[in-house]
Coordinates of C-alpha atoms in Angstrom, one line a residue:
M1 CA 0.0 0.0 0.0
E2 CA 1.8 3.1 -1.3
C3 CA 0.2 5.5 1.1
V4 CA 1.1 3.8 4.4
R5 CA 4.6 3.1 3.2
S6 CA 4.9 6.8 2.3
G7 CA 4.5 7.7 5.9
V8 CA 7.0 5.3 7.5
L9 CA 10.0 5.0 5.2
G10 CA 12.9 3.4 7.0
S11 CA 16.4 4.8 7.4
R12 CA 18.4 2.0 5.7
G13 CA 20.7 3.0 2.9
S14 CA 19.6 3.1 -0.7
G15 CA 20.7 0.7 -3.4
K16 CA 19.9 -0.4 -6.9
S17 CA 16.5 -1.6 -7.8
F18 CA 16.6 -5.2 -9.0
A19 CA 13.1 -5.3 -10.6
S20 CA 11.1 -3.1 -12.8
A21 CA 7.5 -2.8 -13.9
T22 CA 6.4 -5.2 -16.6
P23 CA 6.0 -3.2 -19.8
C24 CA 2.6 -2.7 -21.1
G25 CA 1.5 -4.3 -24.3
K26 CA -1.5 -5.7 -26.1
S27 CA -3.6 -8.1 -24.1
S28 CA -3.9 -11.7 -25.0
S29 CA -7.4 -12.8 -26.1
T30 CA -7.0 -16.1 -24.3
N31 CA -10.3 -17.1 -22.5
L32 CA -10.2 -18.8 -19.2
A33 CA -12.9 -20.9 -17.6
A34 CA -15.1 -18.9 -15.3
C35 CA -15.4 -21.5 -12.5
T36 CA -12.2 -23.3 -11.5
K37 CA -10.8 -25.5 -8.8
F38 CA -9.4 -22.3 -7.2
E39 CA -12.8 -20.7 -6.7
Q40 CA -14.5 -23.9 -5.7
K41 CA -12.1 -24.2 -2.7
L42 CA -13.1 -20.9 -1.4
H43 CA -16.8 -21.1 -0.9
G44 CA -17.9 -19.5 2.4
K45 CA -14.4 -18.4 3.4
V46 CA -14.5 -14.7 2.8
K47 CA -16.3 -11.6 3.9
P48 CA -16.7 -9.0 1.2
L49 CA -18.2 -5.6 1.7
Q50 CA -21.8 -4.8 0.8
L51 CA -23.1 -1.3 0.3
S52 CA -26.3 0.5 1.2
A53 CA -27.8 3.8 0.3
S54 CA -27.5 5.0 3.9
G55 CA -23.7 4.9 3.6
T56 CA -23.2 2.1 6.1
S57 CA -21.3 -1.1 5.5
S58 CA -21.2 -4.6 6.9
L59 CA -18.8 -7.4 6.5
V60 CA -20.9 -10.4 5.9
H61 CA -20.1 -14.0 5.0
R62 CA -20.8 -14.8 1.3
G63 CA -19.0 -17.3 -0.9
P64 CA -17.3 -17.2 -3.1
V65 CA -15.9 -13.6 -3.1
L66 CA -16.6 -13.1 -6.8
K67 CA -19.9 -14.7 -7.6
Y68 CA -19.7 -15.8 -11.3
Q69 CA -22.9 -15.3 -13.2
R70 CA -24.1 -18.1 -15.4
S71 CA -27.3 -16.5 -16.7
L72 CA -27.4 -15.7 -20.4
A73 CA -29.1 -12.4 -20.1
V74 CA -29.7 -9.6 -17.6
R75 CA -31.9 -6.5 -17.9
S76 CA -30.5 -3.2 -16.8
T77 CA -32.5 -1.2 -14.2
S78 CA -31.7 2.1 -15.8
A79 CA -32.6 1.3 -19.4
D80 CA -34.7 -1.3 -21.2
V81 CA -31.6 -3.0 -22.7
C82 CA -30.6 -6.7 -22.7
T83 CA -26.9 -7.6 -22.6
T84 CA -26.4 -11.2 -23.8
F85 CA -23.4 -13.4 -22.8
D86 CA -22.3 -16.5 -24.5
E87 CA -21.4 -19.1 -21.9
N88 CA -18.7 -20.7 -23.9
V89 CA -17.0 -17.6 -25.4
K90 CA -16.3 -14.8 -23.0
G91 CA -17.5 -12.0 -25.2
V92 CA -20.4 -9.7 -25.4
T93 CA -22.8 -9.8 -28.4
S94 CA -23.8 -6.8 -30.4
H95 CA -26.7 -6.1 -28.0
A96 CA -24.1 -4.4 -25.8
V97 CA -23.8 -1.4 -28.1
E98 CA -27.2 -0.2 -26.8
E99 CA -25.6 0.3 -23.4
K100 CA -22.7 2.5 -22.3
V101 CA -20.5 0.5 -20.1
G102 CA -17.9 2.0 -17.8
V103 CA -15.1 0.4 -15.7
L104 CA -13.8 2.2 -12.7
L105 CA -10.3 1.2 -11.7
L106 CA -9.5 2.0 -8.0
N107 CA -6.0 2.5 -6.6
L108 CA -4.4 4.4 -3.8
G109 CA -2.3 6.9 -5.8
G110 CA 1.0 8.4 -4.9
P111 CA 2.8 11.8 -5.0
E112 CA 4.2 12.5 -8.4
T113 CA 6.7 15.1 -7.2
L114 CA 8.5 15.8 -3.9
N115 CA 6.2 18.8 -3.3
D116 CA 3.2 16.5 -3.4
V117 CA 4.4 14.3 -0.5
Q118 CA 3.1 16.3 2.4
P119 CA -0.5 17.0 1.0
F120 CA -0.6 13.3 -0.1
L121 CA 0.2 12.2 3.4
F122 CA -2.4 14.5 4.8
N123 CA -5.1 12.9 2.5
L124 CA -3.9 9.5 3.6
F125 CA -4.1 10.1 7.4
A126 CA -7.3 12.1 7.1
D127 CA -9.0 8.9 5.9
P128 CA -11.0 7.3 8.7
D129 CA -10.3 3.9 7.2
I130 CA -6.6 4.4 7.8
I131 CA -6.8 5.9 11.2
R132 CA -9.9 4.3 12.7
L133 CA -11.1 6.6 15.4
P134 CA -14.4 6.0 17.3
R135 CA -17.2 8.3 16.3
L136 CA -16.9 10.4 19.4
F137 CA -13.4 11.4 18.5
R138 CA -13.6 11.7 14.7
F139 CA -13.4 15.5 15.0
L140 CA -9.6 14.8 15.7
Q141 CA -9.1 13.2 12.3
R142 CA -7.9 16.2 10.3
P143 CA -5.8 17.8 13.1
L144 CA -4.1 14.4 13.6
A145 CA -3.6 14.1 9.9
K146 CA -2.0 17.5 9.7
L147 CA 0.3 16.8 12.5
I148 CA 1.4 13.4 11.3
S149 CA 1.9 14.5 7.7
T150 CA 4.0 17.5 8.7
F151 CA 6.4 15.4 10.7
R152 CA 6.5 12.4 8.3
A153 CA 7.0 14.4 5.1
P154 CA 10.8 15.0 5.3
K155 CA 11.6 11.3 5.8
S156 CA 9.1 10.3 3.2
K157 CA 10.6 12.7 0.6
E158 CA 13.9 10.9 1.1
G159 CA 12.3 7.6 0.0
Y160 CA 10.7 9.1 -3.1
A161 CA 13.9 10.9 -4.0
S162 CA 15.6 7.5 -4.0
I163 CA 13.2 6.1 -6.6
G164 CA 13.4 9.1 -8.9
G165 CA 11.5 11.9 -7.1
G166 CA 8.0 10.6 -7.2
S167 CA 5.7 7.6 -7.5
P168 CA 5.2 5.8 -10.9
L169 CA 1.8 4.5 -9.8
R170 CA -0.4 6.8 -11.8
R171 CA 1.6 6.2 -15.0
I172 CA 1.4 2.5 -14.6
T173 CA -2.3 2.5 -13.7
D174 CA -3.0 4.6 -16.8
E175 CA -1.2 2.0 -18.9
Q176 CA -3.2 -0.8 -17.3
A177 CA -6.4 1.1 -18.0
N178 CA -5.4 1.4 -21.7
A179 CA -4.4 -2.3 -21.9
L180 CA -7.7 -3.3 -20.2
K181 CA -9.7 -1.3 -22.7
N182 CA -7.9 -3.1 -25.6
A183 CA -8.5 -6.5 -24.0
L184 CA -12.2 -5.8 -23.6
K185 CA -12.4 -4.8 -27.3
E186 CA -10.9 -8.2 -28.1
K187 CA -13.8 -9.7 -26.1
N188 CA -16.3 -7.6 -28.1
L189 CA -17.0 -5.2 -25.3
E190 CA -16.6 -1.5 -25.8
A191 CA -16.1 0.2 -22.4
D192 CA -14.9 3.5 -21.1
I193 CA -12.1 3.0 -18.5
Y194 CA -11.8 5.4 -15.6
V195 CA -9.0 5.7 -13.0
G196 CA -9.8 6.8 -9.5
M197 CA -7.1 7.3 -6.9
R198 CA -8.0 7.5 -3.2
Y199 CA -5.3 9.9 -2.0
W200 CA -3.9 11.8 -5.1
Y201 CA -4.9 12.8 -8.6
P202 CA -7.0 11.8 -10.3
F203 CA -9.1 11.4 -7.2
T204 CA -12.0 8.9 -7.1
E205 CA -14.4 11.8 -6.9
E206 CA -13.1 13.2 -10.2
A207 CA -13.5 9.8 -12.0
I208 CA -17.0 9.5 -10.7
D209 CA -17.9 13.0 -11.9
Q210 CA -16.6 12.1 -15.4
I211 CA -18.7 8.9 -15.3
K212 CA -21.8 11.0 -14.7
K213 CA -20.9 13.4 -17.5
D214 CA -20.3 10.6 -19.9
K215 CA -23.8 9.2 -19.1
I216 CA -22.6 5.7 -18.3
T217 CA -25.5 3.3 -18.0
K218 CA -23.8 0.3 -16.3
L219 CA -20.6 0.4 -14.2
V220 CA -18.1 -2.2 -13.1
V221 CA -15.9 -1.2 -10.1
L222 CA -12.6 -3.0 -10.1
P223 CA -10.2 -2.2 -7.2
L224 CA -6.6 -3.0 -8.3
Y225 CA -6.0 -4.9 -5.0
P226 CA -6.1 -8.7 -5.4
Q227 CA -7.2 -9.1 -1.8
Y228 CA -9.9 -7.0 0.0
S229 CA -9.0 -4.9 3.0
I230 CA -10.9 -2.2 4.8
S231 CA -7.9 0.2 4.3
T232 CA -7.7 -0.3 0.5
S233 CA -10.7 -1.5 -1.4
G234 CA -13.0 -0.7 1.5
S235 CA -11.9 2.9 1.7
S236 CA -12.5 3.6 -2.0
I237 CA -15.9 1.8 -1.9
R238 CA -16.9 4.0 1.0
V239 CA -16.5 7.0 -1.3
L240 CA -19.1 5.4 -3.6
Q241 CA -21.4 4.9 -0.6
N242 CA -21.3 8.6 0.2
I243 CA -22.1 9.5 -3.4
V244 CA -25.0 7.1 -3.6
K245 CA -26.5 8.9 -0.6
E246 CA -26.5 12.2 -2.3
D247 CA -26.7 11.7 -6.1
A248 CA -29.9 10.2 -7.6
Y249 CA -27.9 9.3 -10.8
F250 CA -25.6 6.9 -9.0
A251 CA -28.4 5.7 -6.7
G252 CA -30.1 4.2 -9.7
L253 CA -27.1 3.2 -11.8
P254 CA -26.5 -0.5 -12.1
I255 CA -23.1 -1.2 -10.5
S256 CA -21.1 -4.4 -10.0
I257 CA -18.2 -4.3 -7.5
I258 CA -15.5 -6.9 -7.9
E259 CA -14.4 -6.8 -4.3
S260 CA -11.4 -9.1 -4.6
W261 CA -10.1 -11.4 -7.3
Y262 CA -7.0 -13.1 -5.9
Q263 CA -8.7 -16.5 -6.4
R264 CA -9.1 -16.1 -10.2
E265 CA -7.2 -18.7 -12.2
G266 CA -5.8 -16.1 -14.6
Y267 CA -4.3 -14.1 -11.7
V268 CA -2.9 -17.2 -10.0
K269 CA -1.3 -18.5 -13.2
S270 CA 0.1 -15.1 -14.0
M271 CA 1.8 -14.9 -10.6
A272 CA 3.1 -18.5 -11.0
D273 CA 4.5 -17.6 -14.5
L274 CA 6.5 -14.6 -13.0
I275 CA 7.8 -16.7 -10.1
E276 CA 9.0 -19.5 -12.5
K277 CA 10.7 -17.0 -14.7
E278 CA 12.7 -15.4 -11.9
L279 CA 13.7 -18.7 -10.4
T280 CA 15.6 -19.5 -13.6
V281 CA 17.9 -16.6 -12.9
F282 CA 19.4 -18.5 -9.9
S283 CA 22.2 -21.0 -10.5
N284 CA 20.3 -23.6 -8.3
P285 CA 16.6 -22.7 -8.7
E286 CA 15.4 -25.7 -6.5
E287 CA 17.2 -24.3 -3.5
V288 CA 15.6 -20.9 -3.6
M289 CA 13.2 -19.9 -0.8
I290 CA 10.1 -18.2 -2.2
F291 CA 9.4 -15.2 0.1
F292 CA 6.0 -13.7 -0.2
S293 CA 5.9 -10.2 1.3
A294 CA 2.5 -8.7 1.7
H295 CA 1.5 -5.3 2.9
G296 CA 0.4 -5.5 6.5
V297 CA -2.6 -4.0 8.4
P298 CA -3.1 -3.4 12.1
L299 CA -4.2 -6.6 13.9
T300 CA -7.2 -4.8 15.3
Y301 CA -8.6 -4.5 11.8
V302 CA -8.8 -8.2 11.6
K303 CA -9.8 -9.0 15.2
D304 CA -12.2 -6.2 15.9
A305 CA -13.4 -4.9 12.5
G306 CA -13.7 -8.3 10.7
D307 CA -11.2 -7.4 7.9
P308 CA -10.9 -10.6 5.7
Y309 CA -7.4 -9.5 4.4
R310 CA -5.3 -12.1 6.3
D311 CA -7.5 -15.0 5.4
Q312 CA -7.6 -14.0 1.8
M313 CA -3.8 -13.5 1.7
E314 CA -3.2 -17.0 3.1
D315 CA -5.6 -18.5 0.6
C316 CA -3.9 -16.5 -2.2
I317 CA -0.5 -17.9 -1.3
A318 CA -1.9 -21.5 -1.0
L319 CA -3.4 -21.2 -4.5
I320 CA -0.2 -19.8 -6.1
M321 CA 1.9 -22.6 -4.5
E322 CA -0.6 -25.2 -5.6
E323 CA -0.2 -24.0 -9.1
L324 CA 3.6 -24.1 -8.9
R325 CA 3.6 -27.6 -7.4
S326 CA 1.3 -28.7 -10.3
R327 CA 4.1 -27.6 -12.6
G328 CA 6.8 -29.4 -10.7
T329 CA 8.2 -26.4 -8.7
L330 CA 8.5 -27.7 -5.2
N331 CA 10.4 -24.8 -3.5
N332 CA 9.9 -24.0 0.1
H333 CA 8.0 -20.7 0.8
T334 CA 7.0 -18.4 3.5
L335 CA 4.7 -15.4 4.0
A336 CA 5.4 -12.2 6.0
Y337 CA 4.0 -8.7 6.2
Q338 CA 5.8 -5.4 5.6
S339 CA 5.3 -1.7 6.1
R340 CA 4.0 -1.6 9.7
V341 CA 3.6 1.7 11.5
G342 CA 4.8 2.3 15.1
P343 CA 4.6 0.1 18.1
I344 CA 1.1 -1.2 17.8
Q345 CA 0.7 -4.8 16.7
W346 CA 0.3 -5.5 13.0
L347 CA -0.2 -8.8 11.2
K348 CA 2.7 -11.1 11.9
P349 CA 5.2 -12.3 11.0
Y350 CA 7.0 -9.1 10.0
T351 CA 9.1 -9.1 6.8
D352 CA 12.2 -7.6 8.4
E353 CA 12.3 -10.0 11.3
V354 CA 11.7 -13.1 9.0
L355 CA 14.6 -12.0 6.7
V356 CA 17.0 -12.0 9.6
E357 CA 15.7 -15.4 10.8
L358 CA 16.1 -17.0 7.4
G359 CA 19.6 -15.8 7.1
Q360 CA 20.4 -17.1 10.6
N361 CA 18.9 -20.5 9.7
G362 CA 21.1 -20.9 6.7
V363 CA 19.0 -19.8 3.8
K364 CA 21.3 -18.6 1.0
S365 CA 19.0 -17.9 -1.9
L366 CA 15.7 -16.0 -1.7
L367 CA 13.2 -14.7 -4.2
A368 CA 11.0 -11.9 -2.9
V369 CA 7.4 -11.8 -4.2
P370 CA 5.4 -8.6 -3.6
V371 CA 2.0 -10.3 -3.5
S372 CA -0.2 -7.4 -2.5
F373 CA 0.8 -5.2 -5.4
V374 CA 0.1 -5.2 -9.1
S375 CA 2.1 -2.1 -9.9
E376 CA 5.6 -0.9 -9.0
H377 CA 5.7 1.8 -6.4
I378 CA 7.6 2.9 -3.3
E379 CA 7.0 -0.3 -1.3
T380 CA 8.5 -2.4 -4.1
L381 CA 11.1 -0.1 -5.5
E382 CA 12.4 1.3 -2.2
E383 CA 11.3 -0.8 0.7
I384 CA 11.8 -4.3 -0.9
D385 CA 14.5 -3.5 -3.5
M386 CA 16.7 -1.4 -1.3
E387 CA 15.9 -1.8 2.4
Y388 CA 15.0 -5.5 2.5
R389 CA 17.6 -6.5 0.0
E390 CA 20.3 -4.8 2.1
L391 CA 19.0 -6.4 5.3
A392 CA 18.9 -9.8 3.7
L393 CA 22.5 -9.6 2.5
E394 CA 23.6 -8.4 5.9
S395 CA 21.8 -11.4 7.5
G396 CA 23.7 -14.0 5.5
I397 CA 21.5 -14.4 2.4
E398 CA 23.8 -14.5 -0.6
N399 CA 21.6 -14.6 -3.6
W400 CA 18.7 -12.2 -3.8
G401 CA 16.0 -11.9 -6.5
R402 CA 12.6 -10.2 -6.8
V403 CA 9.5 -10.9 -8.8
P404 CA 8.3 -7.8 -10.6
A405 CA 4.7 -6.6 -10.1
L406 CA 2.2 -7.8 -12.7
G407 CA 1.9 -4.4 -14.4
C408 CA 0.5 -5.0 -17.9
T409 CA 1.4 -8.7 -18.2
S410 CA -0.9 -9.8 -21.0
S411 CA -2.4 -12.9 -19.2
F412 CA -3.2 -10.8 -16.2
I413 CA -4.9 -8.0 -18.1
S414 CA -6.8 -10.5 -20.1
D415 CA -8.1 -12.1 -16.9
L416 CA -9.1 -8.7 -15.5
A417 CA -11.1 -8.2 -18.8
D418 CA -12.8 -11.6 -18.2
A419 CA -13.6 -10.5 -14.7
V420 CA -15.3 -7.4 -16.0
V421 CA -17.4 -9.3 -18.5
E422 CA -18.5 -11.8 -15.9
A423 CA -19.4 -9.1 -13.4
L424 CA -21.7 -7.2 -15.8
P425 CA -24.8 -9.4 -15.3
S426 CA -24.8 -8.9 -11.6
A427 CA -24.8 -5.1 -11.8
S428 CA -27.7 -3.6 -9.7
A429 CA -28.6 -0.3 -8.1
L430 CA -26.7 0.0 -4.8
T431 CA -29.8 1.4 -3.1
T432 CA -31.4 -2.1 -3.2
R433 CA -28.7 -3.6 -1.0
K434 CA -29.7 -3.5 2.6
V435 CA -27.2 -4.2 5.3
K436 CA -26.6 -3.4 8.9
D437 CA -24.1 -1.0 10.4
T438 CA -21.3 -3.0 12.1
D439 CA -20.1 0.0 14.1
S440 CA -23.4 0.0 16.1
D441 CA -22.8 -3.6 17.1
M442 CA -19.3 -3.0 18.5
D443 CA -18.8 -2.3 22.3
M444 CA -17.8 1.3 22.5
M445 CA -15.6 1.0 25.5
H446 CA -13.7 -2.0 24.0
Y447 CA -13.4 -0.2 20.7
L448 CA -12.3 3.0 22.4
S449 CA -9.5 1.4 24.4
K450 CA -8.1 -0.8 21.7
M451 CA -8.4 1.5 18.7
F452 CA -8.2 5.1 19.9
L453 CA -5.9 5.0 22.9
G454 CA -3.6 2.5 21.2
S455 CA -3.4 4.7 18.1
V456 CA -2.8 7.9 20.1
L457 CA 0.0 6.1 22.0
A458 CA 1.5 5.0 18.7
F459 CA 1.4 8.5 17.3
I460 CA 3.1 9.9 20.4
L461 CA 5.9 7.3 20.3
L462 CA 6.3 7.8 16.5
L463 CA 6.5 11.6 16.8
S464 CA 8.2 12.0 20.1
P465 CA 11.9 12.2 18.8
R466 CA 11.0 15.0 16.5
L467 CA 8.8 16.7 19.0
V468 CA 11.5 16.7 21.6
S469 CA 14.0 18.0 19.1
F470 CA 11.6 20.7 17.9
F471 CA 10.9 22.0 21.4
R472 CA 14.6 21.8 22.4
N473 CA 15.6 24.0 19.4
K474 CA 12.9 26.5 20.3
L475 CA 14.1 26.7 23.9
Q476 CA 17.7 27.3 22.9

């Protein structure tokens, strides 16, 4: 997650980046089966987010995450138009020209220049899905965001300077959008593609405004996060909730939200392809430890707020390794979580601690796999390629490699296009989805003590060295 990493860049020395973004190109038109062994294993295991017109949300059990539609036709609620799908060929018939389909790609965004860093960090920490304060204390959200972003910006700028002075995330996401548009054309679906960033330009609100101006009649929302988390997909979806409350156009617009897609066969095979390719770089590929490094989230998100991220990540790794084993790749593997903030407990094990342990245990060859990310950004280019690589070599690991992010890999983009086509029949007005508010079900005192007081303590400990230095200089 680019935004969180932007606020907590480490102090380790910089080095050369050993992986780069996969160049964008034309998408393959290969069609993959909609229901696979991967999806069948996951029924009932995940808890995606549902929306309501009131702006509330609820994590509820529903399986699988992405419900593949087998119906041959669906009628739009906004227009008397029938979109027909062929069950054997993943394409849309000529009936689709009567509709105007839009696809909204959601991502976090990142500062494009060093001057963008501080306002970008403010946008990040002002998000209540990043710093989860109880309702009674949400008036502190913006003052806290201002304080934290001011103190974190200098260190964060150093990190962005080390990767060229800004984040490449917007450029790569735009390239993915163009590649997806071409892939959909190959599947006989004309669609307008929009990019909405949560914390920097183009903001999600800008993309939504353009969707309305373009008079889109059916919308597929596709977060570019394979696994769902409150702090990533959930935060961007909450923006849609707020708009649905206030705008009659979107309240009646048929929308299908692909909440997570890590279990799709195309994604799993694309990841396995990249891992296999990078293993061949090592002199003894069979001895390499495959090291999955995922972005972490605070443990309270999982325990108290019901975030399904950890379960989905573990399922994701199991599916990728199952695919590799089916190809004869039997390497050992492990999963750890990176980019934690402050002294509060995040998902374990931590990437930096595991790297040291692996070196101490005699592991000599390691292949890092950034499994949370589909685009290169500061957490791959700086944190993994520089900080973690240096730490690994210092810990006794002699051979280091890193799998690049998927970027515009043709098989990956083609599978995203399949996901869009499959999601269209399930599009419906968000106002018809009735759910309860989970916040009202949580014990306030328990929530207060574990979320608010713990977070405030973390901020004090994070900022105290600079605060002490600041006041010391003022008093001299």
